[in-house]
């Protein structure tokens, strides 16, 4: 029986994980949950799964949950809160496997502590690898525990890499091919980028996601983050990770080996599959998540247009330098995307401001999670300052709708 902690249990990956656990009650059990702000759903999950510990974002909401659980006859469930609560959920003695699915840097400390506590971690949070990938992977190596990617592309790469060796004696991997849907502006001419509205950018052709990740998909920054994630997870330099636009998103990613063979991973677009893979690794177990190969008609591939999507190039630059640069990249992007959503800046200002923040960030190697978080705060302040200056100057700003 594998005992599972979910960091981010009320989010989409968290709920998919619970659905997988529900399908295999003889294999998995929920030990602890970190739920965030949705107190009603947290209560439902606590009643259904009876975790030993559940954590909420604030003291107030945890008080309310404690009272409700007592009323439901579940006083034995320990209710905690805040960053310390999430760490407690991630490092609990009764936990074997931690699903890290809190969006943003707020999931970072608990994820790192889980690795340090010798837990096997399934990573659905991108920011952890982007801002602190070097620290986390070094700790996982020290613990002798795998980091199992739940992001669909990296999960695909993890599967394909099992087709060849990649150790000190032999490196059989030539390059990693990371597939990208291309976002809503794949066929929009560059000359029209100046007038892209928030509404157009939020209108992703295939996926319904949160606002930030939708904009990140439109600028290809999301793919840039995934390049950095791939470099760190699989210990490959950025020039061996190649992005390839594949609008059907049928192939989740590929690995090319030194002999010229390319392995690709195909499956239904359903996050329960990468979650199941991570939870059962190194085994595979039967599921009903079938892909209909006979319905497959087209597989298109194009190289990405770096001139149209400068965010992708910025991510490669940050990946090459590492350290504080990838932190600046992520922090600046979050601030700038927020400013774009509030129509303070235009679509084409997004890469420009991120570039400025990166240029103003000294290249530094960071030794601890505290240093990472400090660098993150500094980069955010800097990004906000640049956004403010641009707005004041009346530079580009509000896109024409
Ligand atoms: Mg992805």
CSV table of C-alpha atoms and ligand atoms in Angstrom, one decimal:
chain,number,residue,atom,x,y,z
A,1,UNK,CA,0.0,0.0,0.0
A,2,UNK,CA,1.5,3.3,-1.1
A,3,UNK,CA,0.6,6.2,1.3
A,4,UNK,CA,0.2,9.5,-0.5
A,5,UNK,CA,0.4,13.2,0.3
A,6,UNK,CA,-1.1,15.7,-2.1
A,7,UNK,CA,0.2,19.3,-2.1
A,8,UNK,CA,-2.6,21.2,-3.8
A,9,UNK,CA,-5.4,18.6,-3.4
A,10,UNK,CA,-8.3,21.0,-4.5
A,11,UNK,CA,-6.6,22.0,-7.8
A,12,UNK,CA,-7.0,20.1,-11.0
A,13,UNK,CA,-3.9,17.8,-10.6
A,14,UNK,CA,-4.9,17.2,-7.0
A,15,UNK,CA,-8.4,16.2,-8.0
A,16,UNK,CA,-7.1,13.9,-10.8
A,17,UNK,CA,-4.8,12.3,-8.3
A,18,UNK,CA,-7.7,11.6,-5.9
A,19,UNK,CA,-9.6,10.1,-8.9
A,20,UNK,CA,-6.6,7.7,-9.6
A,21,UNK,CA,-6.4,6.8,-5.9
A,22,UNK,CA,-10.1,6.1,-6.0
A,23,UNK,CA,-9.7,3.7,-8.9
A,24,UNK,CA,-7.0,1.6,-7.1
A,25,UNK,CA,-8.1,1.4,-3.5
A,26,UNK,CA,-6.0,-1.8,-3.0
A,27,UNK,CA,-2.8,0.1,-4.0
A,28,UNK,CA,-3.1,3.6,-2.8
A,29,UNK,CA,-4.2,5.4,0.3
A,30,UNK,CA,-4.4,9.1,1.1
A,31,UNK,CA,-2.2,10.0,4.1
A,32,UNK,CA,-2.2,13.8,4.2
A,33,UNK,CA,-3.6,16.7,2.1
A,34,UNK,CA,-2.6,20.3,1.6
A,35,UNK,CA,-5.7,22.1,0.3
A,36,UNK,CA,-5.1,25.9,0.0
A,37,UNK,CA,-8.0,28.3,0.0
A,38,UNK,CA,-11.0,26.2,-1.0
A,39,UNK,CA,-12.3,25.3,2.5
A,40,UNK,CA,-15.6,23.7,1.4
A,41,UNK,CA,-13.9,21.3,-1.0
A,42,UNK,CA,-11.2,20.7,1.7
A,43,UNK,CA,-13.9,19.6,4.1
A,44,UNK,CA,-15.5,17.3,1.5
A,45,UNK,CA,-12.1,15.7,0.8
A,46,UNK,CA,-11.3,15.3,4.5
A,47,UNK,CA,-14.6,13.5,5.1
A,48,UNK,CA,-14.1,11.3,2.0
A,49,UNK,CA,-10.4,10.4,2.5
A,50,UNK,CA,-9.9,10.8,6.3
A,51,UNK,CA,-6.3,12.0,6.0
A,52,UNK,CA,-4.2,12.0,9.1
A,53,UNK,CA,-3.3,15.7,8.5
A,54,UNK,CA,-4.9,18.4,6.3
A,55,UNK,CA,-3.5,21.8,5.8
A,56,UNK,CA,-5.2,25.0,4.7
A,57,UNK,CA,-3.8,28.4,3.6
A,58,UNK,CA,-4.9,30.5,6.6
A,59,UNK,CA,-5.3,30.1,10.3
A,60,UNK,CA,-8.9,31.3,10.1
A,61,UNK,CA,-10.0,28.8,7.5
A,62,UNK,CA,-8.2,26.0,9.4
A,63,UNK,CA,-10.1,27.0,12.6
A,64,UNK,CA,-13.4,26.7,10.7
A,65,UNK,CA,-12.4,23.4,9.1
A,66,UNK,CA,-11.5,22.0,12.6
A,67,UNK,CA,-14.9,23.0,14.0
A,68,UNK,CA,-16.7,21.5,11.0
A,69,UNK,CA,-14.7,18.2,11.3
A,70,UNK,CA,-15.5,18.0,15.0
A,71,UNK,CA,-19.2,18.4,14.2
A,72,UNK,CA,-18.9,15.6,11.6
A,73,UNK,CA,-17.3,13.3,14.2
A,74,UNK,CA,-13.8,13.5,12.7
A,75,UNK,CA,-11.9,15.3,15.5
A,76,UNK,CA,-9.0,12.9,15.0
A,77,UNK,CA,-8.0,14.6,11.7
A,78,UNK,CA,-5.2,17.1,12.5
A,79,UNK,CA,-5.8,20.5,10.9
A,80,UNK,CA,-2.8,22.7,10.3
A,81,UNK,CA,-2.2,25.9,8.1
A,82,UNK,CA,0.2,28.1,6.2
A,83,UNK,CA,3.7,27.3,4.9
A,84,UNK,CA,4.6,25.2,8.0
A,85,UNK,CA,1.4,23.2,7.6
A,86,UNK,CA,2.2,22.4,4.0
A,87,UNK,CA,5.7,21.2,5.1
A,88,UNK,CA,4.1,19.1,7.8
A,89,UNK,CA,1.8,17.4,5.2
A,90,UNK,CA,4.8,16.8,2.9
A,91,UNK,CA,7.2,15.3,5.5
A,92,UNK,CA,4.8,13.3,7.7
A,93,UNK,CA,6.2,10.0,8.8
A,94,UNK,CA,3.2,8.1,7.3
A,95,UNK,CA,3.8,9.4,3.8
A,96,UNK,CA,5.7,7.4,1.1
A,97,UNK,CA,4.9,9.5,-2.0
A,98,UNK,CA,4.3,13.2,-2.3
A,99,UNK,CA,2.4,14.7,-5.3
A,100,UNK,CA,3.7,18.3,-5.6
A,101,UNK,CA,0.9,20.2,-7.4
A,102,UNK,CA,0.8,23.6,-5.7
A,103,UNK,CA,1.1,26.3,-8.5
A,104,UNK,CA,3.9,28.9,-8.1
A,105,UNK,CA,6.8,29.2,-5.7
A,106,UNK,CA,4.5,28.7,-2.7
A,107,UNK,CA,4.9,24.9,-3.3
A,108,UNK,CA,8.7,25.2,-3.3
A,109,UNK,CA,9.7,24.8,0.4
A,110,UNK,CA,7.4,21.9,1.0
A,111,UNK,CA,8.6,20.1,-2.1
A,112,UNK,CA,12.2,20.5,-1.2
A,113,UNK,CA,11.5,19.4,2.4
A,114,UNK,CA,9.7,16.3,1.1
A,115,UNK,CA,12.8,15.3,-1.0
A,116,UNK,CA,15.0,16.0,2.1
A,117,UNK,CA,12.8,13.8,4.2
A,118,UNK,CA,13.5,10.9,1.7
A,119,UNK,CA,10.0,10.9,0.1
A,120,UNK,CA,9.5,9.9,-3.5
A,121,UNK,CA,8.1,13.1,-5.2
A,122,UNK,CA,5.9,13.3,-8.2
A,123,UNK,CA,6.3,16.8,-9.7
A,124,UNK,CA,3.4,18.6,-11.3
A,125,UNK,CA,4.7,22.0,-10.2
A,126,UNK,CA,6.8,23.7,-12.8
A,127,UNK,CA,8.2,26.5,-10.8
A,128,UNK,CA,10.1,24.2,-8.4
A,129,UNK,CA,12.3,23.0,-11.2
A,130,UNK,CA,12.6,26.4,-12.9
A,131,UNK,CA,13.7,28.3,-9.8
A,132,UNK,CA,15.4,25.7,-7.6
A,133,UNK,CA,15.9,22.7,-9.9
A,134,UNK,CA,19.6,22.4,-9.1
A,135,UNK,CA,19.0,22.3,-5.4
A,136,UNK,CA,16.1,19.8,-5.6
A,137,UNK,CA,17.8,17.4,-8.0
A,138,UNK,CA,21.0,17.4,-6.0
A,139,UNK,CA,19.1,16.6,-2.9
A,140,UNK,CA,17.1,13.8,-4.6
A,141,UNK,CA,20.4,12.3,-5.9
A,142,UNK,CA,21.7,12.4,-2.3
A,143,UNK,CA,18.6,10.6,-1.0
A,144,UNK,CA,18.7,8.1,-3.8
A,145,UNK,CA,15.1,8.8,-4.6
A,146,UNK,CA,13.6,9.4,-8.1
A,147,UNK,CA,11.9,12.7,-9.0
A,148,UNK,CA,9.0,11.6,-11.2
A,149,UNK,CA,7.6,14.2,-13.6
A,150,UNK,CA,3.8,14.6,-13.9
A,151,UNK,CA,3.9,17.4,-16.5
A,152,UNK,CA,2.8,15.5,-19.6
A,153,UNK,CA,5.8,16.3,-21.7
A,154,UNK,CA,8.4,15.4,-19.1
A,155,UNK,CA,6.5,12.3,-18.2
A,156,UNK,CA,6.7,11.3,-21.8
A,157,UNK,CA,10.4,12.0,-21.8
A,158,UNK,CA,10.9,10.0,-18.7
A,159,UNK,CA,9.2,7.1,-20.3
A,160,UNK,CA,11.2,7.4,-23.6
A,161,UNK,CA,14.5,7.7,-21.7
A,162,UNK,CA,13.9,4.2,-20.4
A,163,UNK,CA,14.8,3.1,-23.9
A,164,UNK,CA,18.5,3.9,-23.5
A,165,UNK,CA,21.3,4.5,-21.0
A,166,UNK,CA,22.3,7.8,-19.6
A,167,UNK,CA,24.8,7.2,-16.8
A,168,UNK,CA,28.4,7.9,-16.1
A,169,UNK,CA,29.7,5.1,-18.4
A,170,UNK,CA,27.4,5.6,-21.3
A,171,UNK,CA,25.3,8.5,-22.6
A,172,UNK,CA,23.1,7.1,-25.4
A,173,UNK,CA,20.8,10.2,-25.6
A,174,UNK,CA,21.4,12.6,-28.5
A,175,UNK,CA,18.6,15.1,-27.7
A,176,UNK,CA,15.2,15.6,-26.2
A,177,UNK,CA,12.4,16.8,-28.4
A,178,UNK,CA,9.8,18.7,-26.4
A,179,UNK,CA,6.5,19.1,-28.2
A,180,UNK,CA,4.5,22.4,-28.1
A,181,UNK,CA,1.0,23.0,-29.3
A,182,UNK,CA,2.1,26.4,-30.5
A,183,UNK,CA,-0.7,28.4,-28.7
A,184,UNK,CA,-3.4,30.6,-30.3
A,185,UNK,CA,-0.9,32.8,-32.3
A,186,UNK,CA,0.9,30.1,-34.1
A,187,UNK,CA,-0.3,31.4,-37.5
A,188,UNK,CA,-0.8,35.1,-36.5
A,189,UNK,CA,1.7,37.3,-38.4
A,190,UNK,CA,4.3,39.1,-36.2
A,191,UNK,CA,3.0,42.5,-37.5
A,192,UNK,CA,-0.3,41.9,-35.7
A,193,UNK,CA,1.3,41.1,-32.3
A,194,UNK,CA,1.2,44.7,-31.2
A,195,UNK,CA,-2.6,44.7,-31.2
A,196,UNK,CA,-3.2,41.3,-29.5
A,197,UNK,CA,-5.9,41.8,-26.8
A,198,UNK,CA,-6.2,40.0,-23.4
A,199,UNK,CA,-9.3,38.3,-24.7
A,200,UNK,CA,-7.5,36.9,-27.8
A,201,UNK,CA,-4.6,35.7,-25.7
A,202,UNK,CA,-6.9,34.0,-23.2
A,203,UNK,CA,-8.6,32.1,-26.0
A,204,UNK,CA,-6.4,28.9,-26.2
A,205,UNK,CA,-7.4,26.6,-29.0
A,206,UNK,CA,-7.2,23.3,-27.2
A,207,UNK,CA,-6.8,23.7,-23.4
A,208,UNK,CA,-8.8,25.3,-20.7
A,209,UNK,CA,-6.3,26.3,-18.0
A,210,UNK,CA,-5.6,29.1,-15.4
A,211,UNK,CA,-5.0,32.6,-16.8
A,212,UNK,CA,-1.3,32.8,-16.2
A,213,UNK,CA,-0.5,29.5,-17.9
A,214,UNK,CA,-2.8,30.4,-20.8
A,215,UNK,CA,-0.9,33.6,-21.5
A,216,UNK,CA,2.4,31.7,-21.0
A,217,UNK,CA,1.2,29.3,-23.7
A,218,UNK,CA,0.4,32.2,-26.0
A,219,UNK,CA,3.9,33.7,-25.6
A,220,UNK,CA,5.6,30.2,-25.6
A,221,UNK,CA,7.1,31.1,-22.2
A,222,UNK,CA,5.4,28.0,-20.8
A,223,UNK,CA,7.4,25.9,-23.3
A,224,UNK,CA,10.5,27.9,-22.2
A,225,UNK,CA,9.9,26.9,-18.6
A,226,UNK,CA,9.5,23.3,-19.7
A,227,UNK,CA,12.9,23.5,-21.5
A,228,UNK,CA,14.5,24.5,-18.1
A,229,UNK,CA,12.5,21.8,-16.3
A,230,UNK,CA,13.8,19.2,-18.8
A,231,UNK,CA,17.4,20.3,-18.4
A,232,UNK,CA,17.3,20.0,-14.6
A,233,UNK,CA,15.2,16.8,-14.4
A,234,UNK,CA,17.2,14.9,-16.9
A,235,UNK,CA,20.6,16.6,-16.4
A,236,UNK,CA,21.0,17.6,-20.1
A,237,UNK,CA,22.4,21.0,-21.4
A,238,UNK,CA,19.9,23.4,-23.0
A,239,UNK,CA,21.3,22.8,-26.5
A,240,UNK,CA,20.2,19.2,-26.3
A,241,UNK,CA,16.6,20.1,-25.6
A,242,UNK,CA,14.8,21.0,-28.8
A,243,UNK,CA,11.3,22.5,-29.0
A,244,UNK,CA,9.1,21.3,-31.9
A,245,UNK,CA,5.7,22.7,-32.6
A,246,UNK,CA,3.1,19.9,-32.9
A,247,UNK,CA,-0.4,21.4,-33.0
A,248,UNK,CA,-2.2,18.1,-32.5
A,249,UNK,CA,-0.4,17.4,-29.2
A,250,UNK,CA,-0.8,13.7,-29.9
A,251,UNK,CA,2.9,13.0,-29.2
A,252,UNK,CA,3.6,14.2,-25.7
A,253,UNK,CA,7.4,14.4,-26.4
A,254,UNK,CA,10.3,12.4,-27.9
A,255,UNK,CA,13.9,11.3,-27.2
A,256,UNK,CA,16.5,10.8,-30.0
A,257,UNK,CA,19.3,8.4,-29.3
A,258,UNK,CA,22.9,8.5,-30.6
A,259,UNK,CA,22.2,5.7,-33.1
A,260,UNK,CA,19.5,7.8,-34.8
A,261,UNK,CA,16.5,6.1,-33.2
A,262,UNK,CA,13.7,8.3,-32.0
A,263,UNK,CA,11.2,7.1,-29.3
A,264,UNK,CA,7.9,9.0,-28.9
A,265,UNK,CA,5.2,8.7,-26.3
A,266,UNK,CA,1.5,8.7,-27.4
A,267,UNK,CA,-1.5,8.5,-25.1
A,268,UNK,CA,-4.8,10.1,-24.4
A,269,UNK,CA,-4.6,13.7,-23.2
A,270,UNK,CA,-5.7,12.9,-19.7
A,271,UNK,CA,-3.5,13.9,-16.7
A,272,UNK,CA,-4.6,10.7,-14.8
A,273,UNK,CA,-2.1,8.7,-17.0
A,274,UNK,CA,1.1,10.6,-16.0
A,275,UNK,CA,-0.1,10.6,-12.4
A,276,UNK,CA,-0.7,6.8,-12.5
A,277,UNK,CA,2.7,6.3,-14.2
A,278,UNK,CA,4.5,8.3,-11.4
A,279,UNK,CA,2.6,6.6,-8.6
A,280,UNK,CA,3.3,3.1,-9.9
A,281,UNK,CA,6.9,3.7,-11.2
A,282,UNK,CA,8.9,1.5,-11.9
A,283,UNK,CA,5.9,-0.7,-12.5
A,284,UNK,CA,3.1,-0.3,-15.1
A,285,UNK,CA,-0.4,-1.4,-14.2
A,286,UNK,CA,-3.6,-1.8,-16.3
A,287,UNK,CA,-5.9,1.2,-16.8
A,288,UNK,CA,-8.8,2.1,-19.0
A,289,UNK,CA,-7.1,5.2,-20.5
A,290,UNK,CA,-7.0,4.0,-24.1
A,291,UNK,CA,-5.8,5.9,-27.1
A,292,UNK,CA,-7.5,5.1,-30.4
A,293,UNK,CA,-4.6,4.7,-32.9
A,294,UNK,CA,-6.9,3.9,-35.8
A,295,UNK,CA,-8.5,7.4,-35.4
A,296,UNK,CA,-5.1,9.0,-35.9
A,297,UNK,CA,-4.8,11.0,-39.2
A,298,UNK,CA,-2.3,13.8,-39.0
A,299,UNK,CA,0.9,14.5,-37.2
A,300,UNK,CA,2.3,17.9,-38.1
A,301,UNK,CA,5.6,19.4,-36.9
A,302,UNK,CA,7.2,22.8,-37.3
A,303,UNK,CA,10.3,24.4,-35.8
A,304,UNK,CA,9.3,27.2,-33.4
A,305,UNK,CA,9.6,30.8,-34.6
A,306,UNK,CA,12.0,32.4,-32.1
A,307,UNK,CA,11.6,35.9,-33.6
A,308,UNK,CA,7.9,35.8,-33.1
A,309,UNK,CA,8.1,34.3,-29.6
A,310,UNK,CA,11.2,35.9,-27.9
A,311,UNK,CA,10.1,34.5,-24.5
A,312,UNK,CA,11.3,31.1,-25.7
A,313,UNK,CA,14.8,32.5,-26.5
A,314,UNK,CA,14.9,34.2,-23.1
A,315,UNK,CA,14.2,30.9,-21.4
A,316,UNK,CA,17.1,29.2,-23.3
A,317,UNK,CA,19.3,32.1,-22.2
A,318,UNK,CA,18.3,31.7,-18.6
A,319,UNK,CA,18.7,27.9,-18.8
A,320,UNK,CA,22.3,28.4,-20.0
A,321,UNK,CA,23.2,30.8,-17.2
A,322,UNK,CA,21.1,29.1,-14.5
A,323,UNK,CA,21.0,30.3,-10.9
A,324,UNK,CA,19.4,33.7,-10.3
A,325,UNK,CA,18.6,34.1,-14.1
A,326,UNK,CA,15.9,31.4,-14.1
A,327,UNK,CA,14.4,32.9,-10.9
A,328,UNK,CA,14.3,36.3,-12.5
A,329,UNK,CA,12.7,34.8,-15.6
A,330,UNK,CA,9.9,33.2,-13.7
A,331,UNK,CA,9.3,36.0,-11.2
A,332,UNK,CA,9.3,38.7,-13.9
A,333,UNK,CA,7.0,36.6,-16.1
A,334,UNK,CA,4.4,36.3,-13.4
A,335,UNK,CA,4.4,40.0,-12.6
A,336,UNK,CA,4.4,41.0,-16.3
A,337,UNK,CA,1.6,38.6,-17.3
A,338,UNK,CA,-0.4,40.0,-14.4
A,339,UNK,CA,0.1,43.5,-15.8
A,340,UNK,CA,-0.9,42.4,-19.3
A,341,UNK,CA,-4.1,40.8,-17.9
A,342,UNK,CA,-4.9,44.2,-16.3
A,343,UNK,CA,-4.2,45.9,-19.6
A,344,UNK,CA,-1.3,48.0,-18.1
A,345,UNK,CA,1.0,46.8,-20.8
A,346,UNK,CA,0.7,45.3,-24.3
A,347,UNK,CA,1.4,41.7,-25.5
A,348,UNK,CA,4.8,42.6,-27.0
A,349,UNK,CA,5.9,44.3,-23.8
A,350,UNK,CA,5.9,40.9,-22.0
A,351,UNK,CA,9.3,39.7,-23.3
A,352,UNK,CA,10.8,43.2,-23.3
A,353,UNK,CA,10.2,43.7,-19.6
A,354,UNK,CA,11.3,40.2,-18.7
A,355,UNK,CA,14.5,40.8,-20.7
A,356,UNK,CA,15.1,44.1,-18.7
A,357,UNK,CA,14.7,42.3,-15.4
A,358,UNK,CA,17.1,39.5,-16.4
A,359,UNK,CA,19.7,42.1,-17.6
A,360,UNK,CA,19.4,43.8,-14.2
A,361,UNK,CA,19.8,40.5,-12.3
A,362,UNK,CA,23.4,39.5,-11.4
A,363,UNK,CA,24.3,35.9,-12.3
A,364,UNK,CA,24.5,34.2,-8.9
A,365,UNK,CA,24.5,30.6,-7.8
A,366,UNK,CA,22.1,30.1,-5.0
A,367,UNK,CA,22.9,27.8,-2.1
A,368,UNK,CA,19.5,27.4,-0.3
A,369,UNK,CA,15.8,27.7,-0.7
A,370,UNK,CA,15.9,30.9,1.5
A,371,UNK,CA,18.3,32.5,-1.0
A,372,UNK,CA,16.1,31.4,-3.9
A,373,UNK,CA,13.0,32.9,-2.3
A,374,UNK,CA,14.9,36.2,-1.6
A,375,UNK,CA,16.1,36.4,-5.2
A,376,UNK,CA,12.5,35.7,-6.3
A,377,UNK,CA,11.2,38.6,-4.2
A,378,UNK,CA,13.9,41.0,-5.5
A,379,UNK,CA,13.1,40.1,-9.1
A,380,UNK,CA,9.4,40.7,-8.5
A,381,UNK,CA,10.0,44.1,-7.0
A,382,UNK,CA,12.2,45.0,-10.0
A,383,UNK,CA,9.6,43.8,-12.5
A,384,UNK,CA,6.9,45.8,-10.8
A,385,UNK,CA,9.1,48.9,-10.8
A,386,UNK,CA,9.7,48.6,-14.6
A,387,UNK,CA,6.0,48.0,-15.3
A,388,UNK,CA,5.2,51.1,-13.3
A,389,UNK,CA,7.8,53.2,-15.1
A,390,UNK,CA,6.5,52.1,-18.5
A,391,UNK,CA,2.9,52.8,-17.6
A,392,UNK,CA,3.8,56.3,-16.3
A,393,UNK,CA,5.7,57.1,-19.5
A,394,UNK,CA,2.6,56.2,-21.3
A,395,UNK,CA,4.6,53.8,-23.3
A,396,UNK,CA,2.7,51.3,-25.5
A,397,UNK,CA,0.1,50.1,-23.0
A,398,UNK,CA,-3.5,49.3,-23.6
A,399,UNK,CA,-3.9,47.1,-26.6
A,400,UNK,CA,-6.4,48.2,-29.3
A,401,UNK,CA,-9.4,45.9,-29.1
B,1,LIG,MG1,3.2,20.8,-20.3
